[in-house]
PDB file of C-alpha atoms in Angstrom:
ATOM      1  CA  UNK L  92       0.000   0.000   0.000  1.00 48.00           C
ATOM      2  CA  UNK L  93       1.374   3.353  -0.929  1.00 52.00           C
ATOM      3  CA  UNK L  94       0.289   6.795   0.198  1.00 54.00           C
ATOM      4  CA  UNK L  95      -0.582   9.540  -2.280  1.00 59.00           C
ATOM      5  CA  UNK L  96       1.169  12.756  -1.426  1.00 55.00           C
ATOM      6  CA  UNK L  97      -0.284  16.019  -2.614  1.00 59.00           C
ATOM      7  CA  UNK L  98       1.442  19.314  -2.770  1.00 61.00           C
ATOM      8  CA  UNK L  99       0.103  21.559  -0.039  1.00 63.00           C
ATOM      9  CA  UNK L 100      -1.697  24.729  -0.890  1.00 65.00           C
ATOM     10  CA  UNK L 101       0.038  27.975  -0.185  1.00 66.00           C
ATOM     11  CA  UNK L 102      -2.000  30.893   1.104  1.00 68.00           C
ATOM     12  CA  UNK L 103      -0.339  34.218   0.542  1.00 73.00           C
ATOM     13  CA  UNK L 104      -1.554  37.233   2.419  1.00 80.00           C
ATOM     14  CA  UNK L 105       0.077  40.617   2.213  1.00 86.00           C
ATOM     15  CA  UNK L 106       0.174  42.970   5.172  1.00 89.00           C
ATOM     16  CA  UNK L 107      -0.587  46.600   4.434  1.00 92.00           C
ATOM     17  CA  UNK L 108       1.121  47.858   7.598  1.00 95.00           C
ATOM     18  CA  UNK L 109       3.738  46.644  10.059  1.00 96.00           C
ATOM     19  CA  UNK L 110       4.649  48.733  13.112  1.00 97.00           C
ATOM     20  CA  UNK L 111       7.487  48.424  15.584  1.00 97.00           C
ATOM     21  CA  UNK L 112       7.145  50.590  18.685  1.00 97.00           C
ATOM     22  CA  UNK L 113       9.936  51.974  20.792  1.00 95.00           C
ATOM     23  CA  UNK L 114       9.821  52.498  24.526  1.00 96.00           C
ATOM     24  CA  UNK L 115      11.617  55.836  24.850  1.00 94.00           C
ATOM     25  CA  UNK L 116      12.419  55.256  28.527  1.00 94.00           C
ATOM     26  CA  UNK L 117      13.730  51.702  28.417  1.00 92.00           C
ATOM     27  CA  UNK L 118      15.020  51.862  24.810  1.00 90.00           C
ATOM     28  CA  UNK L 119      13.348  48.608  23.820  1.00 92.00           C
ATOM     29  CA  UNK L 120      10.919  47.475  21.137  1.00 93.00           C
ATOM     30  CA  UNK L 121       9.683  44.484  23.132  1.00 92.00           C
ATOM     31  CA  UNK L 122       6.254  45.926  23.858  1.00 94.00           C
ATOM     32  CA  UNK L 123       3.100  43.855  24.095  1.00 94.00           C
ATOM     33  CA  UNK L 124      -0.469  44.547  25.092  1.00 96.00           C
ATOM     34  CA  UNK L 125      -0.986  47.699  22.992  1.00 98.00           C
ATOM     35  CA  UNK L 126      -4.259  48.570  21.323  1.00 98.00           C
ATOM     36  CA  UNK L 127      -3.515  49.620  17.740  1.00 98.00           C
ATOM     37  CA  UNK L 128      -6.273  50.589  15.309  1.00 98.00           C
ATOM     38  CA  UNK L 129      -6.062  51.569  11.637  1.00 97.00           C
ATOM     39  CA  UNK L 130      -8.740  53.306   9.577  1.00 97.00           C
ATOM     40  CA  UNK L 131      -9.081  55.470   6.459  1.00 95.00           C
ATOM     41  CA  UNK L 132      -9.012  59.178   7.230  1.00 93.00           C
ATOM     42  CA  UNK L 133     -12.402  59.455   5.577  1.00 92.00           C
ATOM     43  CA  UNK L 134     -13.960  56.533   7.496  1.00 93.00           C
ATOM     44  CA  UNK L 135     -13.111  56.644  11.215  1.00 93.00           C
ATOM     45  CA  UNK L 136     -15.698  53.944  11.913  1.00 95.00           C
ATOM     46  CA  UNK L 137     -13.911  51.389   9.693  1.00 95.00           C
ATOM     47  CA  UNK L 138     -11.348  50.538  12.353  1.00 96.00           C
ATOM     48  CA  UNK L 139      -9.253  47.403  12.131  1.00 96.00           C
ATOM     49  CA  UNK L 140      -6.846  46.162  14.766  1.00 96.00           C
ATOM     50  CA  UNK L 141      -3.129  45.628  14.270  1.00 97.00           C
ATOM     51  CA  UNK L 142      -1.883  42.660  16.266  1.00 96.00           C
ATOM     52  CA  UNK L 143       1.668  41.713  17.255  1.00 95.00           C
ATOM     53  CA  UNK L 144       3.435  38.860  15.475  1.00 93.00           C
ATOM     54  CA  UNK L 145       6.102  36.674  17.148  1.00 91.00           C
ATOM     55  CA  UNK L 146       8.741  39.292  16.262  1.00 91.00           C
ATOM     56  CA  UNK L 147       6.882  42.012  18.128  1.00 93.00           C
ATOM     57  CA  UNK L 148       5.801  43.828  14.966  1.00 96.00           C
ATOM     58  CA  UNK L 149       2.161  44.933  15.039  1.00 97.00           C
ATOM     59  CA  UNK L 150       0.602  43.851  11.738  1.00 96.00           C
ATOM     60  CA  UNK L 151      -2.671  45.166  10.313  1.00 94.00           C
ATOM     61  CA  UNK L 152      -4.930  42.866   8.291  1.00 88.00           C
ATOM     62  CA  UNK L 153      -8.332  43.407   6.686  1.00 91.00           C
ATOM     63  CA  UNK L 154      -7.620  47.110   6.389  1.00 93.00           C
ATOM     64  CA  UNK L 155     -10.587  48.868   4.835  1.00 92.00           C
ATOM     65  CA  UNK L 156     -10.149  49.372   1.067  1.00 90.00           C
ATOM     66  CA  UNK L 157      -7.081  47.149   0.709  1.00 88.00           C
ATOM     67  CA  UNK L 158      -8.624  43.662   0.344  1.00 86.00           C
ATOM     68  CA  UNK L 159      -7.381  43.189  -3.240  1.00 82.00           C
ATOM     69  CA  UNK L 160      -3.858  44.001  -2.116  1.00 86.00           C
ATOM     70  CA  UNK L 161      -3.933  41.735   0.914  1.00 85.00           C
ATOM     71  CA  UNK L 162      -5.146  38.720  -1.056  1.00 83.00           C
ATOM     72  CA  UNK L 163      -3.068  39.279  -4.198  1.00 78.00           C
ATOM     73  CA  UNK L 164      -1.827  35.729  -4.849  1.00 72.00           C
ATOM     74  CA  UNK L 165       0.692  36.538  -7.581  1.00 75.00           C
ATOM     75  CA  UNK L 166       3.628  34.162  -7.787  1.00 70.00           C
ATOM     76  CA  UNK L 167       5.969  37.105  -7.417  1.00 75.00           C
ATOM     77  CA  UNK L 168       5.526  38.485  -3.881  1.00 69.00           C
ATOM     78  CA  UNK L 169       6.432  41.948  -5.126  1.00 73.00           C
ATOM     79  CA  UNK L 170       3.676  41.916  -7.722  1.00 76.00           C
ATOM     80  CA  UNK L 171       1.111  42.987  -5.105  1.00 76.00           C
ATOM     81  CA  UNK L 172       2.997  46.234  -4.580  1.00 73.00           C
ATOM     82  CA  UNK L 173       3.214  46.866  -8.322  1.00 74.00           C
ATOM     83  CA  UNK L 174      -0.487  46.162  -8.721  1.00 75.00           C
ATOM     84  CA  UNK L 175      -1.352  48.512  -5.876  1.00 72.00           C
ATOM     85  CA  UNK L 176       0.739  51.279  -7.402  1.00 69.00           C
ATOM     86  CA  UNK L 177      -0.729  50.763 -10.899  1.00 71.00           C
ATOM     87  CA  UNK L 178      -4.366  50.427  -9.822  1.00 71.00           C
ATOM     88  CA  UNK L 179      -6.843  52.940 -11.222  1.00 67.00           C
ATOM     89  CA  UNK L 180      -8.104  54.632  -9.157  1.00 66.00           C
ATOM     90  CA  UNK L 181      -4.973  54.375  -6.990  1.00 65.00           C
ATOM     91  CA  UNK L 182      -5.279  51.690  -4.339  1.00 68.00           C
ATOM     92  CA  UNK L 183      -3.031  53.452  -1.871  1.00 69.00           C
ATOM     93  CA  UNK L 184      -4.431  56.070   0.471  1.00 85.00           C
ATOM     94  CA  UNK L 185      -3.970  58.010   3.661  1.00 91.00           C
ATOM     95  CA  UNK L 186      -4.862  56.191   6.885  1.00 95.00           C
ATOM     96  CA  UNK L 187      -4.918  57.072  10.539  1.00 97.00           C
ATOM     97  CA  UNK L 188      -3.223  54.931  13.176  1.00 98.00           C
ATOM     98  CA  UNK L 189      -4.194  55.275  16.837  1.00 98.00           C
ATOM     99  CA  UNK L 190      -2.187  53.667  19.614  1.00 98.00           C
ATOM    100  CA  UNK L 191      -3.203  53.316  23.239  1.00 98.00           C
ATOM    101  CA  UNK L 192      -2.173  51.139  26.136  1.00 98.00           C
ATOM    102  CA  UNK L 193      -4.937  49.430  28.142  1.00 97.00           C
ATOM    103  CA  UNK L 194      -2.335  48.722  30.836  1.00 97.00           C
ATOM    104  CA  UNK L 195      -1.605  52.430  31.287  1.00 97.00           C
ATOM    105  CA  UNK L 196       2.151  52.187  30.769  1.00 97.00           C
ATOM    106  CA  UNK L 197       2.322  54.533  27.794  1.00 98.00           C
ATOM    107  CA  UNK L 198       0.557  57.702  26.693  1.00 98.00           C
ATOM    108  CA  UNK L 199      -1.616  57.463  23.561  1.00 98.00           C
ATOM    109  CA  UNK L 200      -0.375  58.694  20.214  1.00 98.00           C
ATOM    110  CA  UNK L 201      -1.771  58.907  16.668  1.00 97.00           C
ATOM    111  CA  UNK L 202      -0.275  59.519  13.251  1.00 96.00           C
ATOM    112  CA  UNK L 203      -1.036  59.299   9.536  1.00 95.00           C
ATOM    113  CA  UNK L 204       0.328  56.629   7.223  1.00 95.00           C
ATOM    114  CA  UNK L 205       0.133  56.059   3.484  1.00 92.00           C
ATOM    115  CA  UNK L 206      -0.892  52.434   2.926  1.00 92.00           C
ATOM    116  CA  UNK L 207       0.025  49.893   1.833  1.00 91.00           C
ATOM    117  CA  UNK L 208       3.500  50.446   3.291  1.00 91.00           C
ATOM    118  CA  UNK L 209       6.254  48.022   2.374  1.00 88.00           C
ATOM    119  CA  UNK L 210       8.383  46.637   5.208  1.00 90.00           C
ATOM    120  CA  UNK L 211       8.271  47.887   8.781  1.00 95.00           C
ATOM    121  CA  UNK L 212       6.770  51.358   8.715  1.00 95.00           C
ATOM    122  CA  UNK L 213       9.045  54.370   9.176  1.00 94.00           C
ATOM    123  CA  UNK L 214       7.300  57.542  10.286  1.00 93.00           C
ATOM    124  CA  UNK L 215       8.451  60.572   8.297  1.00 92.00           C
ATOM    125  CA  UNK L 216       8.257  64.104   9.671  1.00 91.00           C
ATOM    126  CA  UNK L 217       5.730  65.932   7.480  1.00 89.00           C
ATOM    127  CA  UNK L 218       7.254  69.354   8.179  1.00 86.00           C
ATOM    128  CA  UNK L 219      10.442  68.375   6.318  1.00 87.00           C
ATOM    129  CA  UNK L 220      10.702  68.644   2.574  1.00 88.00           C
ATOM    130  CA  UNK L 221      10.738  65.922   1.461  1.00 89.00           C
ATOM    131  CA  UNK L 222       9.372  64.145   4.564  1.00 89.00           C
ATOM    132  CA  UNK L 223      12.135  62.155   6.259  1.00 89.00           C
ATOM    133  CA  UNK L 224      13.025  60.456   9.565  1.00 89.00           C
ATOM    134  CA  UNK L 225      14.026  62.802  12.370  1.00 87.00           C
ATOM    135  CA  UNK L 226      17.163  62.718  14.463  1.00 85.00           C
ATOM    136  CA  UNK L 227      16.282  61.860  18.035  1.00 81.00           C
ATOM    137  CA  UNK L 228      16.967  64.995  20.138  1.00 76.00           C
ATOM    138  CA  UNK L 229      20.226  65.067  22.015  1.00 70.00           C
ATOM    139  CA  UNK L 230      21.527  61.884  20.480  1.00 68.00           C
ATOM    140  CA  UNK L 231      25.289  61.817  20.065  1.00 67.00           C
ATOM    141  CA  UNK L 232      25.673  58.241  18.834  1.00 67.00           C
ATOM    142  CA  UNK L 233      27.577  57.410  15.702  1.00 66.00           C
ATOM    143  CA  UNK L 234      25.787  56.813  13.420  1.00 64.00           C
ATOM    144  CA  UNK L 235      23.055  59.136  14.721  1.00 67.00           C
ATOM    145  CA  UNK L 236      19.824  57.655  16.015  1.00 72.00           C
ATOM    146  CA  UNK L 237      17.137  58.267  13.432  1.00 82.00           C
ATOM    147  CA  UNK L 238      13.500  57.336  13.893  1.00 87.00           C
ATOM    148  CA  UNK L 239      13.588  54.554  11.323  1.00 91.00           C
ATOM    149  CA  UNK L 240      11.159  51.633  11.643  1.00 93.00           C
ATOM    150  CA  UNK L 241      10.231  52.750  15.154  1.00 93.00           C
ATOM    151  CA  UNK L 242       7.284  54.643  16.596  1.00 96.00           C
ATOM    152  CA  UNK L 243       8.183  56.294  19.927  1.00 96.00           C
ATOM    153  CA  UNK L 244       6.040  55.707  22.981  1.00 97.00           C
ATOM    154  CA  UNK L 245       6.314  57.927  26.037  1.00 98.00           C
ATOM    155  CA  UNK L 246       5.741  56.717  29.591  1.00 98.00           C
ATOM    156  CA  UNK L 247       2.589  57.721  31.403  1.00 98.00           C
ATOM    157  CA  UNK L 248       2.988  59.454  34.784  1.00 97.00           C
ATOM    158  CA  UNK L 249       1.433  56.431  36.505  1.00 97.00           C
ATOM    159  CA  UNK L 250       3.860  53.894  35.079  1.00 97.00           C
ATOM    160  CA  UNK L 251       6.087  52.294  37.720  1.00 96.00           C
ATOM    161  CA  UNK L 252       9.648  53.076  36.595  1.00 92.00           C
ATOM    162  CA  UNK L 253      11.273  49.938  35.178  1.00 90.00           C
ATOM    163  CA  UNK L 254      14.283  49.090  37.333  1.00 84.00           C
ATOM    164  CA  UNK L 255      16.885  50.440  37.429  1.00 88.00           C
ATOM    165  CA  UNK L 256      15.714  53.591  35.607  1.00 95.00           C
ATOM    166  CA  UNK L 257      15.764  57.062  37.093  1.00 96.00           C
ATOM    167  CA  UNK L 258      12.589  59.145  36.994  1.00 97.00           C
ATOM    168  CA  UNK L 259      11.819  62.853  37.160  1.00 98.00           C
ATOM    169  CA  UNK L 260       8.200  63.811  37.847  1.00 98.00           C
ATOM    170  CA  UNK L 261       6.632  67.196  37.228  1.00 98.00           C
ATOM    171  CA  UNK L 262       3.247  68.808  36.846  1.00 97.00           C
ATOM    172  CA  UNK L 263       3.467  71.548  34.273  1.00 97.00           C
ATOM    173  CA  UNK L 264       1.713  74.914  34.128  1.00 96.00           C
ATOM    174  CA  UNK L 265       2.252  78.005  32.035  1.00 94.00           C
ATOM    175  CA  UNK L 266       3.592  80.843  34.154  1.00 94.00           C
ATOM    176  CA  UNK L 267       1.129  83.693  34.477  1.00 90.00           C
ATOM    177  CA  UNK L 268      -1.885  82.097  32.793  1.00 90.00           C
ATOM    178  CA  UNK L 269      -1.936  78.770  34.628  1.00 90.00           C
ATOM    179  CA  UNK L 270      -2.798  77.002  31.385  1.00 92.00           C
ATOM    180  CA  UNK L 271      -2.052  73.308  31.043  1.00 94.00           C
ATOM    181  CA  UNK L 272       0.658  72.591  28.453  1.00 95.00           C
ATOM    182  CA  UNK L 273      -0.903  69.288  27.414  1.00 95.00           C
ATOM    183  CA  UNK L 274       1.220  66.913  25.356  1.00 96.00           C
ATOM    184  CA  UNK L 275       4.304  69.119  25.773  1.00 96.00           C
ATOM    185  CA  UNK L 276       7.797  67.660  26.067  1.00 97.00           C
ATOM    186  CA  UNK L 277      10.208  67.820  29.000  1.00 97.00           C
ATOM    187  CA  UNK L 278      13.865  66.849  28.624  1.00 97.00           C
ATOM    188  CA  UNK L 279      16.478  66.024  31.275  1.00 96.00           C
ATOM    189  CA  UNK L 280      20.168  66.766  30.796  1.00 95.00           C
ATOM    190  CA  UNK L 281      23.047  65.784  33.072  1.00 94.00           C
ATOM    191  CA  UNK L 282      26.480  67.301  32.516  1.00 90.00           C
ATOM    192  CA  UNK L 283      25.330  68.615  29.181  1.00 89.00           C
ATOM    193  CA  UNK L 284      24.161  65.217  27.928  1.00 90.00           C
ATOM    194  CA  UNK L 285      20.521  64.596  27.067  1.00 92.00           C
ATOM    195  CA  UNK L 286      19.448  61.642  29.228  1.00 93.00           C
ATOM    196  CA  UNK L 287      15.680  61.488  28.866  1.00 95.00           C
ATOM    197  CA  UNK L 288      12.682  62.936  27.102  1.00 96.00           C
ATOM    198  CA  UNK L 289       9.121  62.664  28.374  1.00 97.00           C
ATOM    199  CA  UNK L 290       5.715  63.813  27.227  1.00 98.00           C
ATOM    200  CA  UNK L 291       3.098  65.417  29.460  1.00 98.00           C
ATOM    201  CA  UNK L 292      -0.400  63.982  29.503  1.00 97.00           C
ATOM    202  CA  UNK L 293      -3.497  66.067  28.854  1.00 95.00           C
ATOM    203  CA  UNK L 294      -3.388  67.212  32.505  1.00 95.00           C
ATOM    204  CA  UNK L 295       0.205  68.422  32.202  1.00 96.00           C
ATOM    205  CA  UNK L 296       1.660  65.578  34.265  1.00 98.00           C
ATOM    206  CA  UNK L 297       4.933  64.145  33.039  1.00 98.00           C
ATOM    207  CA  UNK L 298       7.349  61.387  34.026  1.00 98.00           C
ATOM    208  CA  UNK L 299      10.762  61.422  32.370  1.00 98.00           C
ATOM    209  CA  UNK L 300      12.401  58.022  32.772  1.00 97.00           C
ATOM    210  CA  UNK L 301      15.954  57.252  31.729  1.00 95.00           C
ATOM    211  CA  UNK L 302      18.943  55.089  32.642  1.00 93.00           C
ATOM    212  CA  UNK L 303      21.155  56.443  35.376  1.00 92.00           C
ATOM    213  CA  UNK L 304      24.346  57.978  34.029  1.00 88.00           C
ATOM    214  CA  UNK L 305      27.747  56.774  35.106  1.00 82.00           C
ATOM    215  CA  UNK L 306      28.276  57.450  38.828  1.00 77.00           C
ATOM    216  CA  UNK L 307      30.681  60.188  39.807  1.00 68.00           C
ATOM    217  CA  UNK L 308      34.274  59.018  40.079  1.00 66.00           C
ATOM    218  CA  UNK L 309      34.963  57.331  43.414  1.00 64.00           C
ATOM    219  CA  UNK L 310      37.523  58.648  45.858  1.00 63.00           C
ATOM    220  CA  UNK L 311      40.495  56.334  46.187  1.00 62.00           C
ATOM    221  CA  UNK L 312      40.442  54.545  49.506  1.00 64.00           C
ATOM    222  CA  UNK L 313      41.957  51.430  51.013  1.00 66.00           C
ATOM    223  CA  UNK L 314      40.060  49.165  51.298  1.00 60.00           C
ATOM    224  CA  UNK L 315      37.603  50.292  48.522  1.00 61.00           C
ATOM    225  CA  UNK L 316      34.284  51.448  49.959  1.00 61.00           C
ATOM    226  CA  UNK L 317      30.916  50.411  48.575  1.00 61.00           C
ATOM    227  CA  UNK L 318      28.762  53.440  47.712  1.00 66.00           C
ATOM    228  CA  UNK L 319      25.145  53.955  46.778  1.00 69.00           C
ATOM    229  CA  UNK L 320      24.824  57.661  47.504  1.00 75.00           C
ATOM    230  CA  UNK L 321      25.460  58.922  43.999  1.00 86.00           C
ATOM    231  CA  UNK L 322      24.017  62.305  43.081  1.00 90.00           C
ATOM    232  CA  UNK L 323      23.807  64.270  39.861  1.00 93.00           C
ATOM    233  CA  UNK L 324      22.838  67.820  38.941  1.00 94.00           C
ATOM    234  CA  UNK L 325      19.886  68.069  36.549  1.00 94.00           C
ATOM    235  CA  UNK L 326      19.028  70.592  33.904  1.00 96.00           C
ATOM    236  CA  UNK L 327      15.511  70.683  32.480  1.00 97.00           C
ATOM    237  CA  UNK L 328      14.384  71.842  29.053  1.00 96.00           C
ATOM    238  CA  UNK L 329      10.807  72.120  27.831  1.00 97.00           C
ATOM    239  CA  UNK L 330       9.249  72.187  24.398  1.00 96.00           C
ATOM    240  CA  UNK L 331       5.772  73.537  23.989  1.00 94.00           C
ATOM    241  CA  UNK L 332       3.814  75.431  21.401  1.00 87.00           C
ATOM    242  CA  UNK L 333       0.356  76.794  22.128  1.00 81.00           C
ATOM    243  CA  UNK L 334      -0.706  75.858  18.599  1.00 80.00           C
ATOM    244  CA  UNK L 335       0.939  72.479  18.201  1.00 75.00           C
ATOM    245  CA  UNK L 336      -0.853  70.556  19.621  1.00 77.00           C
ATOM    246  CA  UNK L 337      -3.695  73.101  19.713  1.00 74.00           C
ATOM    247  CA  UNK L 338      -4.288  74.525  23.165  1.00 76.00           C
ATOM    248  CA  UNK L 339      -8.073  74.245  22.914  1.00 77.00           C
ATOM    249  CA  UNK L 340      -9.768  71.879  22.811  1.00 82.00           C
ATOM    250  CA  UNK L 341      -7.207  69.510  24.266  1.00 85.00           C
ATOM    251  CA  UNK L 342      -7.065  66.391  22.115  1.00 88.00           C
ATOM    252  CA  UNK L 343      -7.676  63.069  23.824  1.00 92.00           C
ATOM    253  CA  UNK L 344      -4.978  61.513  21.622  1.00 95.00           C
ATOM    254  CA  UNK L 345      -2.100  63.753  20.495  1.00 96.00           C
ATOM    255  CA  UNK L 346      -0.768  63.731  16.971  1.00 96.00           C
ATOM    256  CA  UNK L 347       2.820  62.489  16.693  1.00 96.00           C
ATOM    257  CA  UNK L 348       3.755  65.186  14.165  1.00 94.00           C
ATOM    258  CA  UNK L 349       2.414  67.941  16.409  1.00 94.00           C
ATOM    259  CA  UNK L 350       4.172  66.522  19.474  1.00 95.00           C
ATOM    260  CA  UNK L 351       7.598  66.115  17.890  1.00 94.00           C
ATOM    261  CA  UNK L 352       7.164  69.374  15.967  1.00 92.00           C
ATOM    262  CA  UNK L 353       7.356  71.111  19.355  1.00 93.00           C
ATOM    263  CA  UNK L 354      11.073  70.312  19.459  1.00 91.00           C
ATOM    264  CA  UNK L 355      11.456  73.388  17.266  1.00 90.00           C
ATOM    265  CA  UNK L 356       9.668  75.503  19.914  1.00 90.00           C
ATOM    266  CA  UNK L 357      11.772  75.445  23.098  1.00 93.00           C
ATOM    267  CA  UNK L 358      10.451  77.329  26.109  1.00 94.00           C
ATOM    268  CA  UNK L 359      11.976  78.183  29.459  1.00 94.00           C
ATOM    269  CA  UNK L 360      11.624  76.117  32.599  1.00 96.00           C
ATOM    270  CA  UNK L 361      11.367  78.517  35.521  1.00 96.00           C
ATOM    271  CA  UNK L 362      13.596  77.098  38.247  1.00 95.00           C
ATOM    272  CA  UNK L 363      12.687  79.617  40.919  1.00 94.00           C
ATOM    273  CA  UNK L 364      10.620  82.761  41.437  1.00 93.00           C
ATOM    274  CA  UNK L 365      13.386  84.048  43.667  1.00 88.00           C
ATOM    275  CA  UNK L 366      17.120  84.256  43.030  1.00 81.00           C
ATOM    276  CA  UNK L 367      19.367  82.459  43.038  1.00 86.00           C
ATOM    277  CA  UNK L 368      17.701  79.203  41.925  1.00 88.00           C
ATOM    278  CA  UNK L 369      18.915  76.167  43.853  1.00 89.00           C
ATOM    279  CA  UNK L 370      20.431  73.368  41.738  1.00 93.00           C
ATOM    280  CA  UNK L 371      18.269  70.339  41.035  1.00 95.00           C
ATOM    281  CA  UNK L 372      19.785  67.173  42.511  1.00 94.00           C
ATOM    282  CA  UNK L 373      18.943  63.630  41.496  1.00 95.00           C
ATOM    283  CA  UNK L 374      19.808  60.959  44.051  1.00 93.00           C
ATOM    284  CA  UNK L 375      20.432  57.368  43.059  1.00 92.00           C
ATOM    285  CA  UNK L 376      17.259  55.239  43.269  1.00 90.00           C
ATOM    286  CA  UNK L 377      15.129  58.171  44.433  1.00 94.00           C
ATOM    287  CA  UNK L 378      12.449  59.676  42.147  1.00 96.00           C
ATOM    288  CA  UNK L 379      12.845  63.418  41.750  1.00 97.00           C
ATOM    289  CA  UNK L 380       9.932  65.851  41.814  1.00 97.00           C
ATOM    290  CA  UNK L 381      10.687  68.949  39.758  1.00 97.00           C
ATOM    291  CA  UNK L 382       8.900  72.147  40.740  1.00 96.00           C
ATOM    292  CA  UNK L 383       9.449  75.861  40.615  1.00 96.00           C
ATOM    293  CA  UNK L 384      10.826  77.133  43.899  1.00 93.00           C
ATOM    294  CA  UNK L 385       9.428  80.172  45.667  1.00 91.00           C
ATOM    295  CA  UNK L 386       5.724  79.614  44.928  1.00 91.00           C
ATOM    296  CA  UNK L 387       2.854  80.045  47.320  1.00 88.00           C
ATOM    297  CA  UNK L 388       2.103  76.977  49.392  1.00 87.00           C
ATOM    298  CA  UNK L 389      -1.129  76.290  47.495  1.00 83.00           C
ATOM    299  CA  UNK L 390       0.758  76.130  44.166  1.00 85.00           C
ATOM    300  CA  UNK L 391       4.015  74.719  45.450  1.00 89.00           C
ATOM    301  CA  UNK L 392       4.020  71.571  43.322  1.00 92.00           C
ATOM    302  CA  UNK L 393       3.899  73.184  39.864  1.00 96.00           C
ATOM    303  CA  UNK L 394       6.779  73.396  37.454  1.00 97.00           C
ATOM    304  CA  UNK L 395       6.167  76.637  35.578  1.00 97.00           C
ATOM    305  CA  UNK L 396       6.951  77.111  31.910  1.00 96.00           C
ATOM    306  CA  UNK L 397       7.135  80.341  29.983  1.00 91.00           C
ATOM    307  CA  UNK L 398       6.152  80.784  26.348  1.00 78.00           C
TER     308      UNK L 398
END
């Protein structure tokens, strides 16, 4: 008796979008549990989820308007892309991607994407001509760190800091008006080196998490002494524009282009209402609460920004 072997069928399905996220604080792309939805700009109700594959890339299937592309069974895998580009009317279009975290670790973010997008999606800054990846602020690596194939996610103020990261908390207000600088950016520098960048939530609360820098050089002693009382001096920088993101109404999900576009709009962090301002000190393994010194007791916890 002999068995009859048949060639198995091959089902080919093309993905219109693949996203890799990047935890700005922990510098990792191993992020699960996100809620990612994709829809045409003209049809917000036609939402489809993007789910993570074993490589941690969130992949969108059954995207509205792209069924012929997804199920293009051409022998040449690249034919689907050619067909999409040659379709009349054009098959490609502008879509909206919304990202949130049901576990509350990250702040929400949204951005536009032209789909179908080949490979892992790279977000391109629309204010550049032509649109291109941006250089991550303060990065001094060689080669420089560009936002290629990564979508940044900022920590929420309620996220427990992953060990052994440092954290700087603040609650932001505009000096004089008391307005909330929602979705603004706050950066931490130590010894002139950018260590962390955080985004405020819609209430102006921000948590900047980052790896501790190298400890100060130890004093020579015999025998060597174990130390855990390291301390660094912080410098804070803020980025906020009253029009980007718009001040009113405050969006429930900020736009990535508007958030990162604020990097071109630095504003002052007011260290103290009286002179001289005391230095800000970060102690090892102790969260730091940044606030403007010299305020009335009722407003003592605010970190004031000027525009």
